[in-house]
Structure formats: structure tokens, C-alpha cells
Coordinates of C-alpha atoms in Angstrom, one line a residue:
Chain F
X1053 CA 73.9 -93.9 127.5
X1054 CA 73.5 -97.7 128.4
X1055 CA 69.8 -97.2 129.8
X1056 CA 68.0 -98.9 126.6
X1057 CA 70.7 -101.8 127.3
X1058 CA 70.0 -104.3 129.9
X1059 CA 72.4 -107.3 131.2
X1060 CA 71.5 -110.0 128.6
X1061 CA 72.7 -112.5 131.0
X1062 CA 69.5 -111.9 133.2
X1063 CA 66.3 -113.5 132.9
X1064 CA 63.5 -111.2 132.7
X1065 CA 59.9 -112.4 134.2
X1066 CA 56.4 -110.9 133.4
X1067 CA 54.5 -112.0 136.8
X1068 CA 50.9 -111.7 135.5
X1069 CA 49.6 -112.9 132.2
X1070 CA 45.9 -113.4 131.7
X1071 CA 45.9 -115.3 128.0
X1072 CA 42.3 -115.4 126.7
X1073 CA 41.7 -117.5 123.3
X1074 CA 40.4 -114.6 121.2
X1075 CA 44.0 -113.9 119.9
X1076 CA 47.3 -115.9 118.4
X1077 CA 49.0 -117.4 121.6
X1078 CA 51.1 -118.2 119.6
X1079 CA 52.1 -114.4 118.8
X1080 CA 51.7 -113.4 122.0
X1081 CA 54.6 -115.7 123.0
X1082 CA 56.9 -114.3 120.2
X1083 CA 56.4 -111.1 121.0
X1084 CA 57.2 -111.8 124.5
X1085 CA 60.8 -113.3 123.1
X1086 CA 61.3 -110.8 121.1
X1087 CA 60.8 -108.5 124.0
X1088 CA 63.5 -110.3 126.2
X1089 CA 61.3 -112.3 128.6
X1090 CA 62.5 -115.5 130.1
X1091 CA 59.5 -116.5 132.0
X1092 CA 55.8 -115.8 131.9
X1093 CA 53.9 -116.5 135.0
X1094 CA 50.1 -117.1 133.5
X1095 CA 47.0 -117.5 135.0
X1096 CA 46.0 -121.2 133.9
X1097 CA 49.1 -122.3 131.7
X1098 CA 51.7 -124.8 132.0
X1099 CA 54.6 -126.1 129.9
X1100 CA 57.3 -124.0 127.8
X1101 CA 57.0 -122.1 124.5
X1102 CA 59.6 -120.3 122.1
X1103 CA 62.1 -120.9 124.5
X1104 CA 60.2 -119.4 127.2
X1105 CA 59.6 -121.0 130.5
X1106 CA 55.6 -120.8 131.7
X1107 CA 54.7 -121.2 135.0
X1108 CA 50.7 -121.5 136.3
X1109 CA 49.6 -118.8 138.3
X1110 CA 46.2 -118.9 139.7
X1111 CA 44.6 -116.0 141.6
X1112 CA 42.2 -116.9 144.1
X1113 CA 39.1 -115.6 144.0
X1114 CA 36.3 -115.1 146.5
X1115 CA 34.6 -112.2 148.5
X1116 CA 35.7 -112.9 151.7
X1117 CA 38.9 -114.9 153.9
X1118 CA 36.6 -117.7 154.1
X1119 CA 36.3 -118.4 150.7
X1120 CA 39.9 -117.6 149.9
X1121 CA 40.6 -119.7 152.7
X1122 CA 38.4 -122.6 150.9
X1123 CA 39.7 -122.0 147.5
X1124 CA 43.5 -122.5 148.4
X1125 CA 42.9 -125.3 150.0
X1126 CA 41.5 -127.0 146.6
X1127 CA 44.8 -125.3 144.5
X1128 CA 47.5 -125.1 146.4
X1129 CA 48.5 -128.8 144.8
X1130 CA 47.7 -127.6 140.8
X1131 CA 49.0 -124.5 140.8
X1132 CA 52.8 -123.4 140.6
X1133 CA 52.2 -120.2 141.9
X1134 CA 49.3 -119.0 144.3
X1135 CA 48.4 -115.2 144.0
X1136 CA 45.8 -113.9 146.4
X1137 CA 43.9 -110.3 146.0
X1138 CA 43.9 -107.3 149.1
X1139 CA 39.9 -107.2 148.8
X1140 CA 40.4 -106.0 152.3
X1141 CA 43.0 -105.7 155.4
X1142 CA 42.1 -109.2 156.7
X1143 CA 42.4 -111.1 153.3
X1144 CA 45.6 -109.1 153.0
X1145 CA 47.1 -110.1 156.5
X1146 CA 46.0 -113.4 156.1
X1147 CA 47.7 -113.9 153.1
X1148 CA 51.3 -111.9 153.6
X1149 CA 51.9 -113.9 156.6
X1150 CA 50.6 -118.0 154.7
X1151 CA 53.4 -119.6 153.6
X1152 CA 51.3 -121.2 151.1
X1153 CA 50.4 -117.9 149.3
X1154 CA 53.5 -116.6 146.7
X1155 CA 51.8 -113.6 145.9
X1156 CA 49.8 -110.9 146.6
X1157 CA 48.5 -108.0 144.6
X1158 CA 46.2 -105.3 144.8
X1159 CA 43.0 -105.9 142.5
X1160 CA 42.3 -102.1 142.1
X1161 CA 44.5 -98.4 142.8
X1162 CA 41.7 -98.5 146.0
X1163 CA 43.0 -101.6 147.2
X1164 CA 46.6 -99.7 147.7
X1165 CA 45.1 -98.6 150.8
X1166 CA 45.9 -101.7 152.5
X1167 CA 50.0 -101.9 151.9
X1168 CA 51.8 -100.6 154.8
X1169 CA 54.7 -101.0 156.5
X1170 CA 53.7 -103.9 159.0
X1171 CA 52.1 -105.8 155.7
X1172 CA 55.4 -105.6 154.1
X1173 CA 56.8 -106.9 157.0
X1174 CA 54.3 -109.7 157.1
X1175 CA 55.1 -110.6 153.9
X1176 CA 58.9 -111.0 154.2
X1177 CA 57.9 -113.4 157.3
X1178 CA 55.9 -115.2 155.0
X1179 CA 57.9 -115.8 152.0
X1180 CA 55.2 -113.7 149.9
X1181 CA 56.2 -111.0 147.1
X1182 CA 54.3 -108.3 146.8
X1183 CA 52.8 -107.3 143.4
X1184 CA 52.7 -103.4 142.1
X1185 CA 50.3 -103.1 138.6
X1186 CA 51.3 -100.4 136.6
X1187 CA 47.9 -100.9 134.9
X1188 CA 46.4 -98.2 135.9
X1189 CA 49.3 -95.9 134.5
X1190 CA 48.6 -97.6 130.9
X1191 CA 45.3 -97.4 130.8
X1192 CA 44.0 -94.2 132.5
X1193 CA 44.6 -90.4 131.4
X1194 CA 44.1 -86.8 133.3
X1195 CA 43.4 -86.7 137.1
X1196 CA 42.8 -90.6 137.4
X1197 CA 46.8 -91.2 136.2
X1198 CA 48.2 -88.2 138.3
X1199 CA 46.2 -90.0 141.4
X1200 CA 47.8 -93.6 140.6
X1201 CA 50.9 -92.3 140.4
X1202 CA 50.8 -90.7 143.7
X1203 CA 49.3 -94.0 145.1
X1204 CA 52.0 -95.9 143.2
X1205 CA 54.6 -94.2 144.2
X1206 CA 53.6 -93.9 147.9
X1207 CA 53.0 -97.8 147.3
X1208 CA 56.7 -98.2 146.1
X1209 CA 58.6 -96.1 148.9
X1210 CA 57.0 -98.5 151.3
X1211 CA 58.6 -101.4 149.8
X1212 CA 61.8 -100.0 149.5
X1213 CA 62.5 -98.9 152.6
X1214 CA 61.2 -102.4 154.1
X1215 CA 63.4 -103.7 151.7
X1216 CA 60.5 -105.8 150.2
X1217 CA 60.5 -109.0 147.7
X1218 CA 58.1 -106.9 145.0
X1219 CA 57.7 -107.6 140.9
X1220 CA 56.2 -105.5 138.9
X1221 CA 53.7 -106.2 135.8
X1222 CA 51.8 -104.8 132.9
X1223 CA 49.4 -107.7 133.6
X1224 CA 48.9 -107.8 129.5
X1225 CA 46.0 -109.9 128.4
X1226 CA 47.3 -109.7 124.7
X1227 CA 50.3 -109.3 122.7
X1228 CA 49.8 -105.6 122.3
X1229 CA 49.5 -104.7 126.0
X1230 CA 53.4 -106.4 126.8
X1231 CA 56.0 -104.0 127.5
X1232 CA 59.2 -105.2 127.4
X1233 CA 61.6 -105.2 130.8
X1234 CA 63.4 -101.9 130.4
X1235 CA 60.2 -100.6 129.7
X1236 CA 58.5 -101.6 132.9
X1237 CA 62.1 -100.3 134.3
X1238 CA 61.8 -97.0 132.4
X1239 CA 57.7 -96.3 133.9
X1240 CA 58.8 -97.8 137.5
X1241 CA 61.5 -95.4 137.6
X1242 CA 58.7 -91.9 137.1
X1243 CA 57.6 -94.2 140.5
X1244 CA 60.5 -93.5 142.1
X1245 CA 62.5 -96.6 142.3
X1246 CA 65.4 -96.9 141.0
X1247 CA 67.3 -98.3 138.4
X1248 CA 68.8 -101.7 140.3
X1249 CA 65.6 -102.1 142.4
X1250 CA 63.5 -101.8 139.4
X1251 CA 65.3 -104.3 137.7
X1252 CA 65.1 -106.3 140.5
X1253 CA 61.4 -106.3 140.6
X1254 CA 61.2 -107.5 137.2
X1255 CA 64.0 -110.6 137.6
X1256 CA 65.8 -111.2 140.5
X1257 CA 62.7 -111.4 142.8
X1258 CA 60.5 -113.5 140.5
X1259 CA 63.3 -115.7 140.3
X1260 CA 63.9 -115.9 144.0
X1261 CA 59.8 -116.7 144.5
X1262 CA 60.3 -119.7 142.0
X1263 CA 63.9 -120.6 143.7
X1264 CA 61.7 -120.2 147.2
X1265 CA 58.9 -122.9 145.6
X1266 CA 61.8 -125.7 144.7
X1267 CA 62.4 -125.0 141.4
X1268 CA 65.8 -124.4 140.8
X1269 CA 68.2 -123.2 138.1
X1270 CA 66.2 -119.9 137.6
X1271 CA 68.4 -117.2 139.6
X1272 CA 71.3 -115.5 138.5
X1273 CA 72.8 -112.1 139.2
Chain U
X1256 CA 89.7 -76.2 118.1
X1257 CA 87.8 -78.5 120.6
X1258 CA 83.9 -79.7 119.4
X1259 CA 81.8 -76.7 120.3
X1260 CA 79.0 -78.0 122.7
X1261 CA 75.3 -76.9 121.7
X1262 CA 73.4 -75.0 124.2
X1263 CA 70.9 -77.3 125.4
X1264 CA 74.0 -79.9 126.5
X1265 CA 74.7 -83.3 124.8
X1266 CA 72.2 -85.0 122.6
X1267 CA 71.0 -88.7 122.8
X1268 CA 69.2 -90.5 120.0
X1269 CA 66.9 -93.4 120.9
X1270 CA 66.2 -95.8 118.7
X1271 CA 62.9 -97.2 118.8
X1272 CA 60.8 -100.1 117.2
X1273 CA 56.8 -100.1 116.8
X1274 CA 55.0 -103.1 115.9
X1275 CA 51.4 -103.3 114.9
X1276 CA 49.5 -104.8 112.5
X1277 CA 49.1 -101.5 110.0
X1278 CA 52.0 -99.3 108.6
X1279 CA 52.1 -95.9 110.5
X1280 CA 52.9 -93.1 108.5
X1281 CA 55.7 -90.5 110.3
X1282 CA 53.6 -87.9 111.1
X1283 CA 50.7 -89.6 113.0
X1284 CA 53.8 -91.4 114.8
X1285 CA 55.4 -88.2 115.5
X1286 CA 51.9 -86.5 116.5
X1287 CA 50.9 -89.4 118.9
X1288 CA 54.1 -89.4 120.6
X1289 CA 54.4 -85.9 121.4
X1290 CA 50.3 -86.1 122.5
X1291 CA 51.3 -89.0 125.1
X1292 CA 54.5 -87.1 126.3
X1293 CA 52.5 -83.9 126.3
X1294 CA 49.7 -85.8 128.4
X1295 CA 52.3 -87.6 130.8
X1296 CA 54.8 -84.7 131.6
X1297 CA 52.8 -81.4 130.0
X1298 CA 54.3 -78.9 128.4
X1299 CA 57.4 -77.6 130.7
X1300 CA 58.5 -80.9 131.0
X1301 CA 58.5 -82.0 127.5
X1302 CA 59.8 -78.6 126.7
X1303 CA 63.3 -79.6 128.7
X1304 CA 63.7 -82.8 126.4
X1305 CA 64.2 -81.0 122.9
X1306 CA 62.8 -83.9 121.8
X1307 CA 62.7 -84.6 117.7
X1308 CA 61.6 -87.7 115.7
X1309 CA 64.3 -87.6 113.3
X1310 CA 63.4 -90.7 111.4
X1311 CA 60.6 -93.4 111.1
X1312 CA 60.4 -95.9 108.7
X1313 CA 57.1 -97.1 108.5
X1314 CA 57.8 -100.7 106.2
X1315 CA 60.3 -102.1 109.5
X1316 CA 59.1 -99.6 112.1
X1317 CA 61.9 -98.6 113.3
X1318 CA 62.6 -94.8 114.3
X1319 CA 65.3 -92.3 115.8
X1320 CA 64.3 -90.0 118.5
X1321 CA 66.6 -87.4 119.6
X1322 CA 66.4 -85.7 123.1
X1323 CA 69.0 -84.6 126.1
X1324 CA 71.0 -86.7 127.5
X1325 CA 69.0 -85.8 131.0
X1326 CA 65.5 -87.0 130.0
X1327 CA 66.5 -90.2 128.0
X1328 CA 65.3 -92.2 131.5
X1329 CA 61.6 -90.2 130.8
X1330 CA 61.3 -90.2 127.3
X1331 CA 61.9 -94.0 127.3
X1332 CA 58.9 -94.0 129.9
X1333 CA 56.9 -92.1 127.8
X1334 CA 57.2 -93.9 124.4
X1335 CA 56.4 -96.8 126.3
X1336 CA 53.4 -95.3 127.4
X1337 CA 51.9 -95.3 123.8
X1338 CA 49.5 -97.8 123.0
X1339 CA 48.1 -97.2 120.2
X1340 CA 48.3 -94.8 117.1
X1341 CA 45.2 -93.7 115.3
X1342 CA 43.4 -96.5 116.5
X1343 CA 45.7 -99.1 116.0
X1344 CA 47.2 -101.2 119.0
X1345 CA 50.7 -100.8 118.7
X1346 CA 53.7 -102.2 120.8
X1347 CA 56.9 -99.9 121.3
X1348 CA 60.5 -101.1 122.2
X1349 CA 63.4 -99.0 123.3
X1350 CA 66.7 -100.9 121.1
X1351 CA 69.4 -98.9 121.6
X1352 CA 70.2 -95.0 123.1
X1353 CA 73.3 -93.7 121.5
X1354 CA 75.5 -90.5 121.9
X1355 CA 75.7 -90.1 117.7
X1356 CA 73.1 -90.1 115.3
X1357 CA 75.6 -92.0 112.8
X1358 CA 75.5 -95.0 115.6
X1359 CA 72.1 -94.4 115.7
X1360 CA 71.3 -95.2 111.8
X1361 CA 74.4 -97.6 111.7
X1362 CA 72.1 -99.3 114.4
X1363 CA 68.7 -99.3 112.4
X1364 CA 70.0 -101.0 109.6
X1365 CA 71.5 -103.8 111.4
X1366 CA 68.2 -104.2 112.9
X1367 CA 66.7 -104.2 109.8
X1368 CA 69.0 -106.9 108.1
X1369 CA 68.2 -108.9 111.4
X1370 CA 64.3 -108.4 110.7
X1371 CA 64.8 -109.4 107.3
X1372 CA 66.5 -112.7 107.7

């Protein structure tokens, strides 16, 4: 019975925001309270609003290791928090295993292809969490949904049984598209993950990546 | 005399919240929420939830769905699924699952009074 209900005293964290300018900020940031969240990680975004701690995330963008290569060098210093996309297996080797990447995620359901065991493992070396995007469960329908799920879920029973730092995110670009924690709990768990991990992936972890970067304060369980 | 159980085993009622920017009438609530659930787990899956939206009160937008105590984890999936109703880009939020629908109303209205303030 105590499924809607989730342990107050944790701090809930959506890990990617894209906020463009066409819509109220401002009401995308009290829907995000009223939702429970504690911290938004946002692409381009610093400072704290309705009592909710923002952090700047920056995803790296480029075609090939090379330019991703280039590009962190000039942001690793601005940004809080570096994310890099698996375009392809060396990008996503590269990255797992660079200390000064905090996330990686996978830009598309393709791009899944590229998370195995020895990545995850990579990852853990390098301090790096790995993203999953339920995206693709919100905004497709018929086959294409039955085929992220099974990608999804093969996705997630990787990262469990390599006992994996991993968030999980809606990645809403406006107030409409945020779902609140035990929602993104509730869909993870049709992924086959359960309950504690779930909730894990949406505080504990995100927590431990900020605690990981210096900033401290964040994590409590 | 002990409470006689009903067949399909104990009942949960989820109390729910959408917010948009438009007032949603019940039934094209009630339609787009089976539709999704229909979509996501077809019809033998949805058919083991009993499900029923027993109240939706389109001024707050608050509602009571009731379904077995076995798919609460799937409906509350589903209803986050939703993103929109008739067109309009709505938000859902599970509040609260209870084990009576008295606790369940008892619950709305202190939401409401909360919204109100």
C-alpha cells in the first residue's frame, strides 16, 4: 500500500533537463517542487530556484572522439557536470573509463548497442554513471515501444548485475514532460529493476556523482 | 461474521492528480486512461487490474482509481504514461494508494484544502 509514498527525507534528482526559453521557467521549476525534486541537473543553468538546487550539465557534442576530446578540454572548468553521448564504441570507452567525464548516456534506443558488461565495468573504474532515458517509452507507441522496452530492459539487467552507478531521466524539455520520482520508479520498475535500485537511480546515485565532484552535503540514505 | 472478501482479492484506490492548463471533463479522463493502459499492457493485462475511475474532479484535478492490490505497481506506470488528454499536455501525479475508498476521499479533500490555501 505504501508504493505512491516515498521516504520524504530523500532528495530526489532529475539528471537531464533541457530548458528552452519558449515556456515559464519559472513554472517549470514549480512543478518540479511540487513534484518532489531536490535537484535539477540542466543543460546550461546555474544557481538555485524554489528551493531547488541546479546544477550545469553540459553534453558534449561532436561527431567523433576527437572533437569530444577537443570540446572537454574547453568545459571541463564551466561545467558542473560533463555528460558525453555513445555515438559509437570508441567515444563510449573513451568516456566510461575519463575521470573527467560524470556521465554518459545513450543519444538514441540504437546507441544501447554499445552498453555491455565490460563498459559498465569501465565506468565504475572511472567514476562515470551511466544514464538510461526512458524517452523513448514516453514518446513512442506500437512496435517501436515494445522494441525500447526490450532494449531498456536488456540495458538495465546489465547494470544491475555489474552493480552499476546509473540515474534515470525523463529528459523533460518543459514542464509538461516531468514525471515525478515515483513515477520514473513506477515505469523503471515494467524495466525490471526494482523497487530500491530504482530509487536509487533517481537519488542516491546522482547524489553520490555530485558527492564524487566535491560538492558535499547532498547524500543521505 | 468476519468481512466477506470479493472475488477478485483486495482493492486499492489510487489517488491521482492531473495538471494542465484546460479542465478535463471525467469521461475523456476516464477514456484516455484506459486507451494508454489498453496501449501499454493490452487487453489481458488490463483485464487483471479491475480497474475503475471512481471519481475525477475536473476544477482541482484530482481523481480516485480503484484497481487490485497486485497491479497498483503497473497502473501507477501507466497513468504516468499519459501525456496528454484530447490534445492537451497534461502532467499526472500518483498522491497517495490506499486500502479504503473512505481514506481515499478523506485524502482528496485534504489535498484540496492544501491547493486552495
Amino acid at each position: 500500500m505504501q508504493e505512491a509514498q516515498l521516504n520524504r527525507r530523500l532528495k530526489f534528482v532529475e539528471t537531464h533537463v533541457h530548458l528552452g526559453s519558449a515556456f515559464s521557467q519559472q513554472r517549470f521549476f514549480e512543478f518540479a517542487s511540487k513534484l518532489g525534486f531536490n535537484v535539477l541537473f540542466i543543460t546550461s543553468w546555474e544557481g538555485k530556484i524554489n528551493g531547488i538546487e541546479v546544477f550545469s550539465r553540459i553534453n558534449l557534442k561532436g561527431e567523433n572522439l576527437a572533437q569530444m576530446k577537443k570540446m572537454l578540454g574547453e568545459v571541463r572548468e564551466k561545467a558542473e557536470l560533463v555528460a558525453v553521448p555513445c555515438l559509437n564504441r570508441e567515444v563510449a570507452t573513451w568516456a566510461a573509463r575519463n575521470p573527467d567525464v560524470d556521465i554518459i548516456y545513450f543519444p538514441s534506443i540504437e546507441h544501447y548497442r554499445y552498453l555491455d558488461k565490460s563498459l559498465v565495468r569501465l565506468s565504475y573504474e572511472g567514476r562515470t554513471a551511466v544514464e538510461i532515458s526512458l524517452v523513448p517509452l514516453f514518446e513512442c507507441e506500437g512496435v517501436k515501444r515494445a522494441q525500447a522496452f526490450s532494449t531498456l530492459r536488456k540495458a538495465a539487467t546489465v547494470l544491475l548485475e555489474e552493480g552499476a552507478v546509473f540515474f534515470i531521466t525523463r529528459e523533460p524539455k518543459m514542464e509538461y514532460e516531468l514525471r515525478s520520482p515515483g513515477s520514473l520508479i513506477a515505469v523503471a520498475r515494467l524495466l525490471g529493476i526494482p523497487r530500491e535500485a530504482a530509487i536509487r537511480a533517481v537519488s542516491f546515485y546522482p547524489l553520490t556523482i555530485l558527492e564524487w565532484k566535491g560538492y558535499e552535503g547532498f547524500r543521505k540514505e | 461474521m468476519g468481512r466477506v472478501r470479493s472475488i477478485e482479492g483486495r482493492w486499492r484506490y489510487i489517488v491521482f492528480q492531473i495538471m494542465s492548463d484546460k479542465e478535463l471533463e471525467y469521461e475523456d479522463v476516464a477514456r484516455d486512461l484506459w486507451s494508454v493502459l489498453l496501449k501499454l499492457f493490452g487487453e489481458v493485462g488490463v483485464s487483471f487490474m479491475n480497474l475503475k475511475v471512481i471519481d475525477y474532479d475536473k476544477r482541482s484535478g484530482f481523481g480516485i482509481l480503484r484497481c487490485t492490490h497486485k497491479t497498483v505497481d503497473i497502473v501507477h506506470a501507466g497513468v504516468s504514461m499519459i501525456s496528454e488528454i484530447r490534445g492537451t499536455p497534461i502532467l499526472t501525479d500518483i498522491k497517495k494508494v490506499t486500502g479504503s475508498i473512505k481514506k481515499a476521499r478523506e485524502t482528496v479533500e485534504k489535498l484540496k484544502i492544501q491547493v486552495d490555501r
